[in-house]
Coordinates of N, CA and C in Angstrom, one line a residue:
Chain X
X1 N 150.4 65.5 153.3 CA 150.6 64.4 152.4 C 151.3 64.9 151.2
X2 N 152.4 64.1 150.8 CA 153.2 64.5 149.6 C 152.4 64.1 148.4
X3 N 152.4 65.0 147.4 CA 151.6 64.7 146.2 C 152.4 65.2 145.0
X4 N 152.2 64.5 143.9 CA 152.7 64.9 142.6 C 151.5 65.0 141.6
X5 N 151.3 66.1 141.0 CA 150.1 66.3 140.2 C 150.5 66.4 138.7
X6 N 149.8 65.7 137.9 CA 150.0 65.7 136.4 C 148.6 65.7 135.7
X7 N 148.6 66.3 134.5 CA 147.5 66.2 133.6 C 147.5 64.8 133.0
X8 N 146.4 64.1 133.3 CA 146.4 62.7 132.8 C 146.3 62.5 131.2
X9 N 145.9 63.6 130.6 CA 145.7 63.6 129.1 C 144.4 62.8 128.8
X10 N 144.4 62.1 127.6 CA 145.5 61.9 126.7 C 145.8 63.1 125.9
X11 N 147.1 63.1 125.5 CA 147.6 64.1 124.6 C 147.7 63.3 123.2
X12 N 147.0 63.8 122.3 CA 147.0 63.2 120.9 C 147.8 64.1 120.0
X13 N 149.0 63.7 119.6 CA 150.0 64.6 118.9 C 150.4 63.9 117.6
X14 N 150.4 64.7 116.5 CA 150.9 64.1 115.2 C 152.4 63.8 115.3
X15 N 152.8 62.8 114.6 CA 154.2 62.4 114.5 C 155.0 63.6 114.0
X16 N 156.1 63.8 114.6 CA 157.0 64.9 114.2 C 156.8 66.2 115.0
X17 N 155.7 66.3 115.7 CA 155.4 67.5 116.5 C 156.2 67.5 117.8
X18 N 156.2 68.7 118.5 CA 156.8 68.9 119.8 C 155.6 68.9 120.8
X19 N 155.9 68.2 121.9 CA 154.9 68.1 123.0 C 155.6 68.3 124.3
X20 N 154.8 69.0 125.2 CA 155.4 69.3 126.5 C 154.4 68.8 127.6
X21 N 155.0 68.3 128.7 CA 154.2 67.9 129.9 C 154.7 68.6 131.1
X22 N 153.8 68.9 132.0 CA 154.2 69.5 133.2 C 153.8 68.7 134.4
X23 N 154.4 68.9 135.6 CA 153.8 68.4 136.8 C 154.3 69.3 137.9
X24 N 153.5 69.3 139.0 CA 153.9 70.0 140.2 C 154.0 69.1 141.4
X25 N 154.8 69.4 142.4 CA 155.0 68.6 143.5 C 154.8 69.4 144.8
X26 N 154.3 68.8 145.8 CA 153.9 69.5 147.0 C 155.0 69.7 148.1
X27 N 155.9 68.7 148.1 CA 156.9 68.8 149.2 C 158.1 69.6 148.8
X28 N 158.3 70.8 149.3 CA 159.3 71.7 149.0 C 160.7 71.1 149.3
X29 N 160.8 70.1 150.2 CA 162.0 69.5 150.6 C 162.5 68.4 149.7
X30 N 161.7 68.1 148.7 CA 162.1 67.0 147.7 C 163.5 67.2 147.2
X31 N 164.2 66.1 147.0 CA 165.6 66.2 146.6 C 165.9 65.8 145.2
X32 N 165.2 64.8 144.7 CA 165.5 64.3 143.3 C 164.2 64.2 142.5
X33 N 164.4 64.3 141.2 CA 163.3 64.4 140.3 C 163.5 63.6 139.1
X34 N 162.5 62.9 138.6 CA 162.7 62.0 137.4 C 161.5 62.0 136.5
X35 N 161.7 61.6 135.3 CA 160.6 61.2 134.5 C 160.8 59.7 134.2
X36 N 159.7 58.9 134.4 CA 159.7 57.5 134.1 C 158.7 57.3 132.9
X37 N 159.0 56.3 132.1 CA 158.1 56.0 131.0 C 157.5 54.6 131.4
X38 N 156.2 54.5 131.1 CA 155.5 53.2 131.3 C 154.7 52.9 130.1
X39 N 155.0 51.8 129.4 CA 154.3 51.3 128.3 C 153.1 50.5 128.9
X40 N 152.1 50.3 128.0 CA 150.8 49.6 128.4 C 151.2 48.2 129.0
X41 N 150.7 48.0 130.2 CA 150.9 46.7 130.9 C 152.3 46.3 131.1
X42 N 153.2 47.3 131.2 CA 154.6 47.0 131.4 C 155.0 47.8 132.7
X43 N 156.2 47.5 133.2 CA 156.7 48.2 134.3 C 157.3 49.6 134.0
X44 N 157.3 50.5 134.9 CA 158.0 51.8 134.7 C 159.5 51.7 134.5
X45 N 160.0 52.5 133.6 CA 161.4 52.5 133.3 C 161.9 54.0 133.3
X46 N 163.1 54.2 133.9 CA 163.6 55.5 134.0 C 163.8 56.1 132.6
X47 N 163.2 57.3 132.3 CA 163.5 58.0 131.1 C 164.7 58.9 131.3
X48 N 164.6 59.8 132.3 CA 165.7 60.7 132.6 C 165.5 61.3 134.0
X49 N 166.6 61.6 134.6 CA 166.6 62.4 135.8 C 166.4 63.9 135.4
X50 N 166.0 64.7 136.4 CA 165.8 66.1 136.1 C 166.7 66.9 137.0
X51 N 167.5 67.8 136.5 CA 168.4 68.6 137.3 C 168.0 70.0 137.3
X52 N 168.5 70.7 138.3 CA 168.1 72.1 138.5 C 168.5 73.0 137.3
X53 N 169.6 72.6 136.7 CA 170.1 73.4 135.5 C 169.4 73.1 134.2
X54 N 168.5 72.1 134.3 CA 167.9 71.6 133.1 C 168.8 70.6 132.4
X55 N 168.3 69.6 131.7 CA 169.1 68.7 131.0 C 168.4 68.1 129.8
X56 N 169.2 67.6 128.9 CA 168.7 67.2 127.6 C 169.3 65.8 127.3
X57 N 168.5 65.0 126.7 CA 168.9 63.6 126.3 C 168.3 63.4 124.9
X58 N 169.0 63.7 123.9 CA 168.5 63.5 122.5 C 167.3 64.4 122.3
X59 N 166.2 63.9 122.0 CA 165.0 64.6 121.7 C 164.2 65.1 123.0
X60 N 164.7 64.7 124.1 CA 164.0 64.9 125.4 C 164.8 66.0 126.2
X61 N 164.0 67.0 126.7 CA 164.5 68.0 127.6 C 163.7 68.1 128.8
X62 N 164.4 68.1 130.0 CA 163.7 68.2 131.3 C 164.1 69.5 132.0
X63 N 163.2 70.1 132.6 CA 163.4 71.3 133.4 C 162.8 71.2 134.8
X64 N 163.5 71.8 135.7 CA 163.0 71.9 137.1 C 163.0 73.3 137.6
X65 N 161.9 73.7 138.2 CA 161.8 75.0 138.8 C 161.5 74.8 140.3
X66 N 162.5 74.9 141.1 CA 162.3 74.6 142.5 C 161.4 75.6 143.2
X67 N 161.5 76.9 142.8 CA 160.8 77.9 143.4 C 159.3 77.7 143.2
X68 N 158.9 77.3 142.0 CA 157.5 77.0 141.7 C 157.1 75.6 142.0
X69 N 158.1 74.7 142.3 CA 157.8 73.3 142.5 C 157.2 72.7 141.3
X70 N 157.9 72.8 140.2 CA 157.3 72.5 138.9 C 158.4 71.8 138.1
X71 N 158.0 70.7 137.4 CA 158.9 69.9 136.5 C 158.3 69.8 135.1
X72 N 159.1 69.9 134.1 CA 158.5 69.7 132.8 C 159.4 68.8 131.9
X73 N 158.7 68.2 130.9 CA 159.4 67.4 129.9 C 158.9 67.8 128.6
X74 N 159.9 68.0 127.7 CA 159.7 68.4 126.3 C 160.2 67.3 125.4
X75 N 159.3 66.9 124.5 CA 159.7 65.9 123.5 C 159.6 66.6 122.1
X76 N 160.8 66.6 121.4 CA 160.8 67.2 120.1 C 160.8 66.1 119.0
X77 N 160.3 66.4 117.8 CA 160.3 65.5 116.7 C 159.7 64.1 117.2
X78 N 158.5 64.1 117.7 CA 157.9 62.9 118.3 C 157.8 61.8 117.3
X79 N 158.1 60.6 117.9 CA 158.0 59.4 117.1 C 156.8 58.5 117.5
X80 N 156.4 57.6 116.7 CA 155.3 56.7 117.1 C 155.6 55.9 118.3
X81 N 156.9 55.6 118.4 CA 157.4 54.8 119.6 C 157.4 55.6 120.9
X82 N 157.1 56.9 120.8 CA 157.1 57.7 122.1 C 155.7 57.5 122.7
X83 N 154.8 56.9 122.1 CA 153.4 56.7 122.7 C 153.6 55.8 124.0
X84 N 153.2 56.4 125.1 CA 153.4 55.8 126.4 C 152.7 56.7 127.4
X85 N 152.8 56.2 128.7 CA 152.4 57.1 129.8 C 153.7 57.6 130.5
X86 N 153.8 58.9 130.7 CA 155.0 59.5 131.3 C 154.7 59.9 132.7
X87 N 155.4 59.3 133.6 CA 155.2 59.5 135.0 C 156.2 60.5 135.6
X88 N 155.7 61.5 136.2 CA 156.5 62.5 137.0 C 156.8 61.9 138.3
X89 N 158.1 61.9 138.8 CA 158.5 61.2 140.0 C 159.4 62.0 140.8
X90 N 159.1 62.0 142.1 CA 159.9 62.8 143.1 C 160.4 61.9 144.2
X91 N 161.6 62.2 144.6 CA 162.3 61.4 145.7 C 162.7 62.4 146.8
X92 N 162.2 62.1 148.0 CA 162.5 63.0 149.1 C 163.9 62.8 149.7
X93 N 164.6 61.8 149.2 CA 166.0 61.7 149.7 C 166.0 61.1 151.1
X94 N 167.2 61.0 151.6 CA 167.4 60.4 152.9 C 167.4 58.9 152.8
X95 N 167.3 58.2 154.0 CA 167.3 56.8 154.0 C 166.0 56.2 153.4
X96 N 164.9 56.8 153.7 CA 163.6 56.3 153.1 C 163.5 57.0 151.8
X97 N 163.9 56.4 150.7 CA 163.9 57.1 149.4 C 163.0 56.4 148.4
X98 N 161.8 55.9 148.9 CA 160.8 55.5 148.0 C 160.3 56.6 147.1
X99 N 160.0 56.3 145.9 CA 159.6 57.3 144.9 C 158.1 57.6 145.1
X100 N 157.8 58.9 144.9 CA 156.4 59.4 144.8 C 156.1 59.7 143.4
X101 N 155.1 59.0 142.9 CA 154.7 59.0 141.5 C 153.5 59.9 141.3
X102 N 153.5 60.7 140.1 CA 152.2 61.2 139.7 C 151.4 60.1 139.0
X103 N 150.2 60.5 138.6 CA 149.3 59.5 138.0 C 149.7 59.2 136.6
X104 N 150.5 60.1 136.0 CA 151.0 59.9 134.6 C 150.2 60.6 133.6
X105 N 150.9 61.0 132.5 CA 150.3 61.6 131.4 C 150.4 60.7 130.2
X106 N 149.2 60.4 129.6 CA 149.1 59.5 128.5 C 149.4 60.2 127.2
X107 N 150.4 59.8 126.5 CA 150.7 60.4 125.2 C 150.4 59.4 124.0
X108 N 149.7 59.9 123.0 CA 149.5 59.1 121.8 C 150.0 59.8 120.6
X109 N 151.0 59.3 120.0 CA 151.5 59.9 118.8 C 150.8 59.3 117.6
X110 N 150.3 60.1 116.7 CA 149.4 59.7 115.6 C 150.2 59.8 114.3
X111 N 150.1 58.8 113.4 CA 150.9 58.9 112.2 C 150.3 59.9 111.2
Chain M
X1 N 172.7 41.2 132.2 CA 172.4 41.2 133.6 C 170.9 40.9 133.8
X2 N 170.5 39.9 134.6 CA 169.1 39.6 134.8 C 168.5 40.7 135.6
X3 N 167.2 41.0 135.2 CA 166.4 42.0 135.9 C 165.8 41.5 137.2
X4 N 164.8 42.3 137.7 CA 164.1 42.0 138.8 C 163.0 40.9 138.4
X5 N 163.0 39.8 139.2 CA 162.1 38.8 138.9 C 160.9 38.8 139.8
X6 N 159.7 38.6 139.3 CA 158.5 38.5 140.2 C 157.7 37.3 139.8
X7 N 157.0 36.7 140.7 CA 156.0 35.7 140.4 C 155.0 35.6 141.5
X8 N 153.7 35.2 141.2 CA 153.3 34.9 139.8 C 153.1 36.2 139.0
X9 N 152.9 36.1 137.7 CA 152.6 37.3 136.9 C 151.2 37.7 137.0
X10 N 150.3 36.7 137.2 CA 148.9 37.0 137.4 C 148.3 36.1 138.5
X11 N 147.3 36.7 139.2 CA 146.6 36.0 140.3 C 145.2 36.5 140.4
X12 N 144.3 35.5 140.4 CA 142.9 35.9 140.6 C 142.4 35.1 141.9
X13 N 141.9 35.9 142.8 CA 141.4 35.3 144.1 C 140.0 35.9 144.4
X14 N 139.3 35.3 145.4 CA 138.1 35.8 145.9 C 138.4 36.6 147.1
X15 N 137.6 37.6 147.4 CA 137.8 38.4 148.6 C 137.8 37.6 149.8
X16 N 138.6 38.0 150.8 CA 138.8 37.3 152.1 C 139.8 36.2 151.9
X17 N 140.2 35.8 150.7 CA 141.3 34.9 150.6 C 142.7 35.5 150.8
X18 N 143.7 34.7 150.9 CA 145.0 35.1 151.1 C 145.8 35.0 149.8
X19 N 146.9 35.8 149.7 CA 147.7 35.7 148.5 C 149.1 36.2 148.9
X20 N 150.1 35.6 148.2 CA 151.5 36.0 148.4 C 152.2 36.2 147.1
X21 N 153.0 37.2 147.1 CA 153.8 37.5 145.9 C 155.3 37.4 146.2
X22 N 156.1 37.0 145.2 CA 157.5 36.8 145.4 C 158.3 37.7 144.5
X23 N 159.5 38.2 145.0 CA 160.3 39.1 144.3 C 161.8 38.7 144.5
X24 N 162.6 38.6 143.4 CA 164.0 38.4 143.5 C 164.7 39.6 142.8
X25 N 165.3 40.5 143.6 CA 165.9 41.7 143.0 C 167.1 41.4 142.2
X26 N 167.6 42.4 141.5 CA 168.9 42.3 140.8 C 170.0 41.9 141.8
X27 N 170.9 41.0 141.4 CA 171.9 40.6 142.2 C 172.8 41.7 142.8
X28 N 173.0 41.7 144.1 CA 173.8 42.8 144.7 C 173.0 44.0 145.1
X29 N 171.8 44.1 144.7 CA 171.0 45.3 145.1 C 170.5 45.2 146.5
X30 N 171.0 46.1 147.4 CA 170.7 46.1 148.8 C 169.3 46.6 149.1
X31 N 168.8 47.5 148.3 CA 167.5 48.1 148.6 C 166.4 47.5 147.8
X32 N 165.3 47.2 148.4 CA 164.1 46.6 147.7 C 162.9 47.3 148.1
X33 N 162.0 47.5 147.1 CA 160.8 48.2 147.3 C 159.6 47.4 146.8
X34 N 158.5 47.5 147.4 CA 157.2 47.1 146.9 C 156.3 48.3 146.7
X35 N 155.7 48.3 145.5 CA 154.8 49.4 145.1 C 153.4 48.7 144.7
X36 N 152.4 49.4 144.9 CA 151.0 49.0 144.5 C 150.6 50.0 143.4
X37 N 150.2 49.5 142.2 CA 149.7 50.4 141.2 C 148.3 50.0 140.8
X38 N 147.4 50.9 141.2 CA 146.0 50.7 140.9 C 145.7 51.3 139.5
X39 N 144.9 50.7 138.7 CA 144.6 51.1 137.3 C 144.3 52.6 137.2
X40 N 145.1 53.2 136.3 CA 144.9 54.6 136.1 C 145.7 55.5 137.0
X41 N 146.5 54.9 137.9 CA 147.2 55.7 138.9 C 148.7 55.4 138.8
X42 N 149.5 56.2 139.4 CA 150.9 55.9 139.4 C 151.2 54.9 140.6
X43 N 152.4 54.3 140.6 CA 152.7 53.4 141.7 C 152.8 54.1 143.0
X44 N 152.3 53.4 144.0 CA 152.4 53.9 145.4 C 153.3 53.0 146.3
X45 N 154.3 53.6 146.9 CA 155.2 52.8 147.8 C 154.4 52.2 148.9
X46 N 154.7 50.9 149.1 CA 154.1 50.1 150.2 C 155.2 50.0 151.3
X47 N 156.4 49.5 150.9 CA 157.4 49.2 151.9 C 158.8 49.2 151.2
X48 N 159.8 49.7 152.0 CA 161.2 49.7 151.5 C 162.0 48.9 152.5
X49 N 162.9 48.0 152.0 CA 163.8 47.3 152.7 C 165.2 47.7 152.4
X50 N 166.1 47.8 153.4 CA 167.5 47.9 153.2 C 168.1 46.6 153.8
X51 N 168.7 45.8 152.9 CA 169.1 44.5 153.2 C 167.9 43.8 153.8
X52 N 167.9 43.3 155.1 CA 166.7 42.6 155.6 C 166.0 43.4 156.6
X53 N 166.3 44.7 156.7 CA 165.6 45.6 157.6 C 164.6 46.5 156.9
X54 N 163.5 46.8 157.6 CA 162.5 47.7 157.0 C 162.9 49.2 157.2
X55 N 163.0 50.0 156.1 CA 163.3 51.4 156.2 C 162.1 52.2 156.3
X56 N 161.0 51.9 155.5 CA 159.8 52.7 155.5 C 158.6 51.7 155.2
X57 N 157.7 51.7 156.1 CA 156.5 50.9 155.8 C 155.3 51.8 156.2
X58 N 155.4 53.1 156.1 CA 154.4 54.0 156.6 C 153.1 53.9 155.8
X59 N 153.2 53.4 154.5 CA 152.0 53.4 153.7 C 151.5 51.9 153.5
X60 N 152.0 51.0 154.3 CA 151.6 49.6 154.2 C 150.4 49.4 155.1
X61 N 149.3 48.9 154.6 CA 148.1 48.7 155.5 C 148.4 47.4 156.3
X62 N 148.9 47.7 157.5 CA 149.5 46.6 158.3 C 148.4 45.6 158.8
X63 N 147.1 46.0 158.8 CA 146.1 45.1 159.3 C 145.9 43.9 158.3
X64 N 146.4 44.1 157.1 CA 146.2 43.0 156.1 C 147.4 42.7 155.3
X65 N 148.3 43.6 155.2 CA 149.5 43.4 154.4 C 150.7 43.1 155.3
X66 N 151.6 42.2 154.8 CA 152.8 42.0 155.5 C 153.9 41.7 154.4
X67 N 155.1 42.0 154.8 CA 156.2 41.7 153.9 C 157.5 41.4 154.7
X68 N 158.3 40.5 154.0 CA 159.5 40.2 154.7 C 160.6 40.0 153.7
X69 N 161.9 40.1 154.2 CA 163.1 39.9 153.3 C 164.1 39.3 154.3
X70 N 163.8 38.1 154.6 CA 164.6 37.4 155.8 C 166.1 37.4 155.6
X71 N 166.5 37.0 154.4 CA 167.9 36.9 154.2 C 168.6 38.0 153.4
X72 N 167.8 39.1 153.2 CA 168.3 40.3 152.6 C 168.4 40.1 151.1
X73 N 167.8 39.1 150.5 CA 167.8 38.9 149.1 C 166.4 39.0 148.5
X74 N 165.7 37.9 148.4 CA 164.4 37.9 147.9 C 163.4 38.3 148.9
X75 N 162.2 38.6 148.5 CA 161.2 39.2 149.4 C 159.8 38.6 149.0
X76 N 158.9 38.5 150.0 CA 157.6 38.2 149.8 C 156.6 39.2 150.4
X77 N 155.5 39.5 149.7 CA 154.5 40.4 150.1 C 153.2 39.5 150.2
X78 N 152.6 39.7 151.4 CA 151.3 38.9 151.6 C 150.2 39.8 151.9
X79 N 149.0 39.3 151.4 CA 147.8 40.0 151.7 C 146.8 39.0 152.4
X80 N 146.3 39.3 153.6 CA 145.4 38.4 154.3 C 144.6 39.1 155.2
X81 N 143.2 39.2 155.0 CA 142.5 38.7 153.9 C 142.4 39.8 152.8
X82 N 142.2 39.4 151.6 CA 142.2 40.4 150.5 C 140.8 41.0 150.4
X83 N 140.8 42.3 149.9 CA 139.6 43.0 149.7 C 139.5 43.4 148.2
X84 N 138.3 43.8 147.8 CA 138.2 44.1 146.3 C 139.1 45.2 145.9
X85 N 139.3 46.2 146.8 CA 140.2 47.4 146.5 C 141.6 47.0 146.4
X86 N 142.0 45.8 146.7 CA 143.4 45.4 146.6 C 143.7 45.0 145.2
X87 N 142.8 45.0 144.3 CA 143.0 44.6 142.9 C 144.0 45.7 142.3
X88 N 145.1 45.3 141.8 CA 146.1 46.2 141.4 C 147.3 45.4 140.8
X89 N 148.3 46.1 140.3 CA 149.6 45.5 140.0 C 150.5 45.8 141.1
X90 N 151.2 44.7 141.6 CA 152.2 44.9 142.7 C 153.6 44.8 142.0
X91 N 154.3 45.9 142.1 CA 155.6 46.0 141.5 C 156.7 45.9 142.6
X92 N 157.7 45.2 142.2 CA 158.9 45.1 143.1 C 160.0 45.9 142.3
X93 N 160.8 46.6 143.1 CA 161.9 47.4 142.5 C 163.1 47.2 143.4
X94 N 164.3 47.4 142.8 CA 165.5 47.3 143.6 C 166.5 48.4 143.1
X95 N 167.4 48.7 144.0 CA 168.4 49.8 143.7 C 169.7 49.3 144.3
X96 N 170.8 49.6 143.6 CA 172.1 49.2 144.2 C 172.4 49.9 145.5
X97 N 173.4 49.5 146.2 CA 173.8 50.1 147.5 C 174.3 51.5 147.3
X98 N 175.1 51.7 146.2 CA 175.7 53.0 146.1 C 174.7 54.1 145.9
X99 N 175.0 55.3 146.4 CA 174.1 56.4 146.3 C 174.4 57.2 145.0
X100 N 175.3 56.7 144.2 CA 175.7 57.5 143.0 C 174.5 57.7 142.1
X101 N 173.6 56.7 142.0 CA 172.5 56.8 141.1 C 171.2 56.5 141.9
X102 N 170.1 57.2 141.5 CA 168.9 56.9 142.2 C 168.0 56.0 141.5
X103 N 168.4 55.5 140.3 CA 167.5 54.7 139.5 C 167.0 53.5 140.2
X104 N 165.7 53.3 140.2 CA 165.2 52.0 140.7 C 164.8 51.2 139.5
X105 N 165.1 49.9 139.6 CA 164.8 49.0 138.5 C 163.5 48.2 138.9
X106 N 162.5 48.2 138.1 CA 161.3 47.5 138.4 C 161.2 46.2 137.7
X107 N 160.5 45.3 138.4 CA 160.1 44.0 137.9 C 158.9 44.1 137.0
X108 N 158.5 43.0 136.4 CA 157.3 43.1 135.5 C 156.0 43.2 136.3
X109 N 156.0 42.9 137.6 CA 154.8 43.1 138.4 C 153.9 41.8 138.4
X110 N 153.1 41.8 139.5 CA 152.1 40.7 139.6 C 150.7 41.4 139.6
X111 N 149.9 41.0 138.6 CA 148.6 41.6 138.4 C 147.6 40.8 139.2
X112 N 147.1 41.4 140.3 CA 146.1 40.8 141.2 C 144.7 41.2 140.9
X113 N 143.8 40.3 140.8 CA 142.4 40.6 140.6 C 141.6 39.9 141.8
X114 N 140.9 40.7 142.6 CA 140.1 40.2 143.7 C 138.7 40.3 143.3
X115 N 138.0 39.1 143.3 CA 136.6 39.0 142.9 C 135.7 39.0 144.1

């Protein structure tokens, strides 16, 4: 069974701090990796894709370690608006490319 | 550009009743997905359509769940009969035909409560 494991939190972090989340995935053949953000009672939205070389989008940095089957997300200079649930997501590729989601990590940024 | 539309937004039924959800994907998106999200968990794929054909329904409880996308555009998901454990948000997502991007765009979901 394919699984994506995340620490559900919550992570309570003061505004301006740096916070990091990790997740692990079980299927070594997985092809694509993402972080989605989900606000309370809203639908998930793509935050960023995760590439093998690591990638950055503003205050957000994502890393992938295929050997350890490990994905990370780093948020620098956290804002109150970053409060949300962050879903680690894996796609096995091919024709059947439905996403496999972790349970999510709940982040609360405190003023 | 209009997003993925879903209706109804909320539904409350009693166990053993039937219910149907509707989804209209973003115009031109060939691939459509239905996910089930139980409270406190991430979404779980139920079924994937490519145009009007089923690509993956391995996680769909076929004894009670059915889905169709007859004309390759909008889709319906039905539960008959519903059980208490079916209480969840049912999310529809779509993706364009091109493989250049993997982003799936989600609708607002239908929140189902089974009493």
